[in-house]
Coordinates of N, CA, C and O in Angstrom, one line a residue:
V1 N -9.2 36.9 4.1 CA -8.9 35.8 3.2 C -8.6 34.6 4.1 O -7.8 34.7 5.0
Q2 N -9.2 33.5 3.8 CA -8.9 32.2 4.5 C -8.3 31.2 3.5 O -8.7 31.1 2.3
L3 N -7.4 30.5 4.0 CA -6.7 29.5 3.2 C -6.8 28.1 3.8 O -6.6 28.0 5.0
Q4 N -7.1 27.1 3.0 CA -7.2 25.7 3.4 C -6.3 24.8 2.6 O -6.6 24.6 1.4
A5 N -5.2 24.3 3.2 CA -4.3 23.5 2.4 C -4.7 22.0 2.6 O -5.3 21.6 3.6
S6 N -4.5 21.2 1.5 CA -4.8 19.8 1.6 C -3.9 19.1 0.6 O -3.2 19.7 -0.2
G7 N -3.9 17.7 0.7 CA -3.2 16.9 -0.3 C -1.9 16.3 0.3 O -1.3 15.5 -0.4
G8 N -1.5 16.5 1.5 CA -0.3 15.9 2.0 C -0.5 14.4 2.3 O -1.7 13.9 2.2
G9 N 0.6 13.8 2.6 CA 0.5 12.3 2.8 C 1.8 11.7 2.9 O 2.9 12.4 2.9
L10 N 1.8 10.4 3.0 CA 3.0 9.6 3.1 C 3.3 8.9 1.7 O 2.4 8.2 1.2
V11 N 4.5 9.2 1.2 CA 4.9 8.7 -0.1 C 6.3 8.2 0.0 O 7.0 8.4 0.9
Q12 N 6.7 7.4 -1.1 CA 8.1 6.9 -1.1 C 8.9 7.9 -2.0 O 8.4 8.6 -2.8
A13 N 10.2 7.8 -1.8 CA 11.1 8.6 -2.6 C 10.9 8.3 -4.1 O 10.7 7.2 -4.5
G14 N 10.8 9.4 -4.9 CA 10.6 9.2 -6.3 C 9.1 9.4 -6.7 O 8.8 9.6 -7.9
D15 N 8.2 9.3 -5.7 CA 6.8 9.5 -6.0 C 6.4 10.9 -6.2 O 7.3 11.8 -6.1
S16 N 5.2 11.1 -6.6 CA 4.6 12.5 -6.8 C 3.5 12.7 -5.8 O 2.8 11.8 -5.4
L17 N 3.2 14.0 -5.6 CA 2.1 14.4 -4.7 C 1.7 15.8 -5.2 O 2.5 16.6 -5.6
R18 N 0.4 16.1 -5.1 CA -0.1 17.4 -5.5 C -0.8 18.0 -4.3 O -1.8 17.4 -3.8
L19 N -0.3 19.1 -3.9 CA -1.0 19.9 -2.8 C -1.9 20.9 -3.4 O -1.7 21.4 -4.5
S20 N -3.0 21.2 -2.7 CA -3.9 22.2 -3.1 C -4.2 23.2 -1.9 O -4.0 22.8 -0.7
C21 N -4.5 24.4 -2.3 CA -4.8 25.4 -1.3 C -6.0 26.2 -1.8 O -6.0 26.9 -2.8
A22 N -7.2 26.0 -1.1 CA -8.4 26.7 -1.4 C -8.5 28.0 -0.7 O -8.4 28.1 0.5
A23 N -8.7 29.1 -1.5 CA -8.8 30.4 -0.9 C -10.3 30.9 -0.9 O -11.0 30.6 -1.8
S24 N -10.7 31.5 0.2 CA -12.0 32.0 0.3 C -12.0 33.4 1.0 O -11.0 33.8 1.5
G25 N -13.1 34.1 0.9 CA -13.2 35.4 1.5 C -12.9 36.4 0.4 O -13.3 36.3 -0.8
R26 N -12.1 37.4 0.7 CA -11.8 38.5 -0.3 C -10.7 38.1 -1.2 O -9.6 38.6 -1.3
T27 N -11.0 37.1 -2.0 CA -10.0 36.5 -2.9 C -9.6 37.5 -4.0 O -8.5 37.4 -4.6
S28 N -10.4 38.4 -4.3 CA -10.1 39.4 -5.4 C -9.0 40.3 -4.9 O -8.4 41.0 -5.8
S29 N -8.6 40.3 -3.7 CA -7.6 41.1 -3.2 C -6.2 40.4 -3.2 O -5.2 41.0 -2.9
I30 N -6.2 39.2 -3.6 CA -4.9 38.4 -3.6 C -4.1 38.8 -4.9 O -4.6 38.7 -6.0
Y31 N -2.8 39.1 -4.7 CA -1.9 39.3 -5.8 C -0.8 38.3 -5.8 O -0.3 38.0 -6.9
T32 N -0.4 37.8 -4.7 CA 0.8 36.9 -4.6 C 0.4 35.7 -3.7 O -0.2 35.9 -2.7
M33 N 0.7 34.5 -4.2 CA 0.5 33.3 -3.3 C 1.8 32.5 -3.3 O 2.6 32.6 -4.3
G34 N 2.0 31.8 -2.3 CA 3.2 31.0 -2.2 C 3.1 29.7 -1.4 O 2.1 29.6 -0.7
W35 N 4.1 28.9 -1.5 CA 4.2 27.7 -0.6 C 5.5 27.8 0.2 O 6.5 28.1 -0.4
F36 N 5.4 27.5 1.4 CA 6.5 27.4 2.3 C 6.5 26.0 3.0 O 5.4 25.4 3.0
R37 N 7.6 25.6 3.6 CA 7.6 24.4 4.3 C 8.4 24.5 5.6 O 9.3 25.4 5.6
Q38 N 8.1 23.7 6.6 CA 8.8 23.8 7.8 C 9.0 22.4 8.5 O 8.1 21.6 8.5
V39 N 10.2 22.2 9.0 CA 10.4 21.0 9.8 C 10.7 21.4 11.2 O 11.1 22.6 11.4
P40 N 10.5 20.6 12.2 CA 10.6 21.0 13.6 C 12.0 21.5 13.9 O 13.0 20.9 13.4
G41 N 12.1 22.6 14.6 CA 13.4 23.2 14.9 C 14.0 24.1 13.9 O 15.1 24.6 14.1
K42 N 13.4 24.2 12.7 CA 13.9 25.1 11.7 C 12.9 26.1 11.3 O 11.7 26.0 11.5
E43 N 13.5 27.2 10.6 CA 12.6 28.2 10.2 C 11.8 27.8 9.0 O 12.2 26.9 8.3
R44 N 10.7 28.5 8.8 CA 9.9 28.2 7.6 C 10.6 28.6 6.4 O 11.3 29.6 6.3
E45 N 10.6 27.7 5.4 CA 11.4 27.8 4.2 C 10.6 28.0 3.0 O 9.6 27.3 2.8
F46 N 11.0 28.9 2.1 CA 10.3 29.2 0.9 C 10.4 28.0 -0.1 O 11.5 27.4 -0.2
V47 N 9.3 27.7 -0.7 CA 9.3 26.7 -1.8 C 9.0 27.3 -3.1 O 9.8 27.1 -4.1
A48 N 7.9 28.0 -3.3 CA 7.6 28.5 -4.6 C 6.5 29.6 -4.4 O 5.9 29.7 -3.4
S49 N 6.5 30.5 -5.4 CA 5.5 31.6 -5.3 C 4.9 31.8 -6.7 O 5.6 31.5 -7.7
I50 N 3.8 32.5 -6.8 CA 3.2 32.8 -8.1 C 2.4 34.1 -7.9 O 1.7 34.3 -6.9
R51 N 2.4 34.9 -9.0 CA 1.6 36.1 -9.0 C 0.2 35.7 -9.6 O 0.2 35.1 -10.7
W52 N -0.8 36.0 -8.9 CA -2.1 35.5 -9.2 C -2.6 35.9 -10.6 O -3.2 35.0 -11.3
N53 N -2.4 37.1 -11.0 CA -2.9 37.5 -12.3 C -2.0 37.1 -13.5 O -2.5 36.6 -14.5
S54 N -0.7 37.3 -13.3 CA 0.2 37.0 -14.5 C 0.7 35.6 -14.5 O 1.1 35.1 -15.6
G55 N 0.7 34.9 -13.4 CA 1.2 33.5 -13.3 C 2.7 33.4 -13.2 O 3.3 32.3 -13.3
T56 N 3.4 34.6 -13.1 CA 4.8 34.6 -12.9 C 5.2 33.8 -11.6 O 4.7 34.1 -10.6
A57 N 6.1 32.8 -11.8 CA 6.4 31.9 -10.7 C 7.9 32.1 -10.3 O 8.7 32.5 -11.2
A58 N 8.2 31.7 -9.1 CA 9.6 31.6 -8.6 C 9.7 30.4 -7.7 O 8.7 30.0 -7.1
Y59 N 10.9 29.8 -7.8 CA 11.1 28.5 -7.0 C 12.4 28.6 -6.2 O 13.4 29.3 -6.6
A60 N 12.4 27.9 -5.1 CA 13.6 27.7 -4.4 C 14.5 26.8 -5.2 O 14.1 25.9 -6.0
D61 N 15.8 27.0 -5.1 CA 16.8 26.2 -5.9 C 16.6 24.7 -5.7 O 16.7 23.9 -6.6
G62 N 16.3 24.3 -4.5 CA 16.2 22.8 -4.2 C 15.0 22.1 -4.8 O 15.0 20.9 -4.8
V63 N 14.0 22.9 -5.3 CA 12.9 22.2 -5.9 C 12.7 22.5 -7.3 O 11.8 22.0 -8.0
K64 N 13.5 23.4 -7.8 CA 13.4 23.8 -9.3 C 13.6 22.6 -10.2 O 14.5 21.8 -10.0
G65 N 12.6 22.5 -11.1 CA 12.7 21.3 -12.0 C 11.9 20.1 -11.5 O 11.7 19.2 -12.2
R66 N 11.6 20.1 -10.2 CA 10.8 19.0 -9.6 C 9.4 19.4 -9.2 O 8.5 18.6 -9.3
F67 N 9.3 20.6 -8.7 CA 8.0 21.1 -8.3 C 7.4 22.2 -9.3 O 8.2 22.9 -9.9
T68 N 6.1 22.2 -9.4 CA 5.5 23.2 -10.2 C 4.3 23.8 -9.5 O 3.4 23.1 -9.0
I69 N 4.3 25.1 -9.4 CA 3.3 25.9 -8.8 C 2.3 26.4 -9.8 O 2.7 26.8 -10.9
S70 N 1.0 26.3 -9.6 CA 0.0 26.8 -10.5 C -1.2 27.3 -9.8 O -1.3 27.0 -8.6
R71 N -2.0 28.0 -10.5 CA -3.3 28.5 -9.8 C -4.5 28.3 -10.8 O -4.3 28.3 -12.0
D72 N -5.6 28.1 -10.2 CA -6.9 28.0 -10.9 C -7.7 29.2 -10.5 O -8.3 29.2 -9.4
N73 N -7.6 30.2 -11.3 CA -8.3 31.5 -11.0 C -9.8 31.3 -10.8 O -10.4 31.9 -9.8
A74 N -10.4 30.5 -11.6 CA -11.9 30.3 -11.5 C -12.3 29.6 -10.2 O -13.4 29.9 -9.7
K75 N -11.4 28.8 -9.7 CA -11.7 28.0 -8.4 C -11.0 28.6 -7.2 O -11.1 28.1 -6.1
N76 N -10.3 29.7 -7.4 CA -9.5 30.3 -6.3 C -8.7 29.3 -5.6 O -8.7 29.2 -4.4
T77 N -8.0 28.5 -6.4 CA -7.2 27.4 -5.8 C -5.8 27.4 -6.3 O -5.5 27.6 -7.5
L78 N -4.9 27.2 -5.3 CA -3.4 27.2 -5.6 C -3.0 25.7 -5.5 O -3.5 25.0 -4.7
H79 N -2.1 25.3 -6.5 CA -1.6 23.9 -6.4 C -0.1 23.9 -6.4 O 0.6 24.9 -6.8
L80 N 0.4 22.8 -5.9 CA 1.9 22.6 -5.9 C 2.0 21.1 -6.3 O 1.7 20.2 -5.6
Q81 N 2.4 20.9 -7.6 CA 2.7 19.6 -8.1 C 4.2 19.2 -7.7 O 5.1 19.9 -8.1
M82 N 4.4 18.2 -6.9 CA 5.7 17.8 -6.5 C 6.0 16.4 -7.1 O 5.4 15.4 -6.8
D83 N 7.0 16.4 -7.9 CA 7.5 15.2 -8.5 C 8.9 14.8 -8.0 O 9.6 15.7 -7.5
S84 N 9.3 13.6 -8.2 CA 10.6 13.1 -7.8 C 10.9 13.5 -6.4 O 12.0 14.0 -6.1
L85 N 10.0 13.2 -5.5 CA 10.1 13.6 -4.1 C 11.3 12.9 -3.5 O 11.6 11.7 -3.8
K86 N 11.9 13.6 -2.6 CA 13.1 13.1 -1.8 C 12.8 13.2 -0.3 O 11.9 14.0 0.1
P87 N 13.5 12.3 0.4 CA 13.2 12.4 1.9 C 13.4 13.8 2.5 O 12.7 14.1 3.5
E88 N 14.3 14.5 2.0 CA 14.5 15.9 2.5 C 13.4 16.8 2.2 O 13.4 18.0 2.7
D89 N 12.4 16.4 1.4 CA 11.2 17.2 1.2 C 10.2 17.1 2.3 O 9.2 17.7 2.3
T90 N 10.5 16.1 3.2 CA 9.5 15.9 4.3 C 9.4 17.2 5.1 O 10.4 17.7 5.6
A91 N 8.2 17.6 5.3 CA 7.9 18.9 6.1 C 6.4 19.1 6.2 O 5.6 18.4 5.5
V92 N 6.0 20.1 7.0 CA 4.7 20.6 6.9 C 4.7 21.7 5.9 O 5.5 22.6 5.9
Y93 N 3.8 21.6 4.9 CA 3.7 22.6 3.8 C 2.6 23.6 4.1 O 1.5 23.2 4.4
Y94 N 2.9 24.9 4.0 CA 1.9 25.9 4.2 C 1.7 26.7 3.0 O 2.7 27.1 2.2
C95 N 0.5 27.1 2.7 CA 0.2 28.1 1.6 C 0.1 29.4 2.2 O -0.3 29.6 3.4
A96 N 0.4 30.4 1.5 CA 0.4 31.8 2.0 C -0.1 32.7 0.9 O 0.0 32.4 -0.3
A97 N -0.7 33.9 1.3 CA -1.2 34.8 0.3 C -1.0 36.2 0.8 O -0.9 36.5 2.0
D98 N -0.9 37.2 -0.2 CA -0.7 38.6 0.2 C -1.5 39.5 -0.8 O -1.5 39.1 -2.0
P99 N -2.0 40.5 -0.3 CA -2.8 41.4 -1.2 C -1.9 42.4 -2.0 O -2.4 43.4 -2.5
Q100 N -0.6 42.2 -2.0 CA 0.2 43.1 -2.8 C 1.1 42.2 -3.7 O 1.3 41.0 -3.5
I101 N 1.6 42.9 -4.8 CA 2.5 42.2 -5.6 C 3.9 42.3 -4.9 O 4.5 43.4 -4.7
I102 N 4.4 41.1 -4.5 CA 5.7 41.1 -3.8 C 6.7 41.0 -4.9 O 6.7 40.1 -5.8
I103 N 7.7 41.8 -4.8 CA 8.8 41.8 -5.8 C 9.6 40.5 -5.7 O 9.6 39.9 -4.6
L104 N 10.1 40.0 -6.8 CA 10.7 38.7 -6.9 C 11.8 38.6 -5.8 O 12.1 37.5 -5.3
S105 N 12.5 39.6 -5.6 CA 13.6 39.5 -4.6 C 13.1 39.3 -3.2 O 13.9 39.0 -2.3
S106 N 11.8 39.5 -2.9 CA 11.3 39.4 -1.6 C 10.3 38.2 -1.4 O 9.9 38.0 -0.3
V107 N 10.0 37.5 -2.5 CA 9.0 36.5 -2.3 C 9.4 35.3 -1.4 O 8.5 34.6 -0.9
R108 N 10.7 35.2 -1.1 CA 11.2 34.1 -0.3 C 11.0 34.5 1.2 O 11.3 33.6 2.0
R109 N 10.6 35.7 1.5 CA 10.5 36.1 2.9 C 9.1 35.8 3.4 O 8.1 36.4 3.0
A110 N 9.0 34.9 4.4 CA 7.7 34.5 5.0 C 7.0 35.7 5.5 O 5.7 35.8 5.5
N111 N 7.7 36.7 6.1 CA 7.0 37.9 6.7 C 6.4 38.8 5.7 O 5.8 39.8 6.1
M112 N 6.6 38.5 4.4 CA 5.9 39.4 3.4 C 4.5 39.0 3.2 O 3.8 39.7 2.5
Y113 N 4.0 37.8 3.7 CA 2.7 37.3 3.4 C 1.8 37.5 4.6 O 2.1 37.2 5.7
D114 N 0.6 38.1 4.3 CA -0.3 38.4 5.4 C -1.2 37.2 5.8 O -1.6 37.1 7.0
Y115 N -1.5 36.3 4.9 CA -2.4 35.2 5.2 C -1.8 33.9 5.1 O -1.0 33.6 4.1
W116 N -2.1 33.0 6.0 CA -1.5 31.6 6.0 C -2.6 30.5 6.2 O -3.6 30.7 6.9
G117 N -2.4 29.4 5.5 CA -3.2 28.2 5.8 C -2.7 27.5 7.0 O -1.7 27.8 7.5
Q118 N -3.3 26.4 7.3 CA -3.0 25.6 8.5 C -1.9 24.6 8.3 O -1.4 24.1 9.3
G119 N -1.5 24.3 7.1 CA -0.4 23.4 6.9 C -0.9 22.0 6.6 O -1.9 21.5 7.1
T120 N -0.1 21.3 5.7 CA -0.4 19.9 5.4 C 0.9 19.1 5.4 O 1.9 19.6 4.9
L121 N 0.9 18.0 6.1 CA 2.1 17.2 6.3 C 2.5 16.3 5.1 O 1.6 15.6 4.6
V122 N 3.7 16.5 4.6 CA 4.2 15.6 3.6 C 5.4 14.8 4.2 O 6.3 15.4 4.7
T123 N 5.3 13.5 4.0 CA 6.3 12.6 4.5 C 6.8 11.8 3.4 O 6.0 11.1 2.8
V124 N 8.1 11.8 3.1 CA 8.7 11.1 2.0 C 9.7 10.0 2.6 O 10.7 10.4 3.3
S125 N 9.4 8.8 2.5 CA 10.2 7.7 3.0 C 11.3 7.3 2.0 O 11.0 7.3 0.8
S126 N 12.4 6.9 2.5 CA 13.5 6.4 1.6 C 13.4 5.0 1.2 O 12.6 4.2 1.8

């Protein structure tokens, strides 16, 4: 499975941005996908996850109510709609996928995901 993230950019606080992650290869094997973010000097941080078939989603507390994860099964594409962006949302955002159903208590763990995209930079200015 190959993942290609896109949609990052420079926005102002309060603006919206939509990230996309195109999956290719053995996409039929994907059960769980997620978004993580990372800033220099810190560990990769969970943002949101979704089960590919059921659409069951989970969010980090800091983005709940502002970010929405979704998937387009027909286009094998994952999205992250980010609204009311804050400067602390500035990071490189990575999409991830795994061929297993990751239980909700473990979706926040980056080491549960086998496949990763290259990352897209989101910068939110104050």
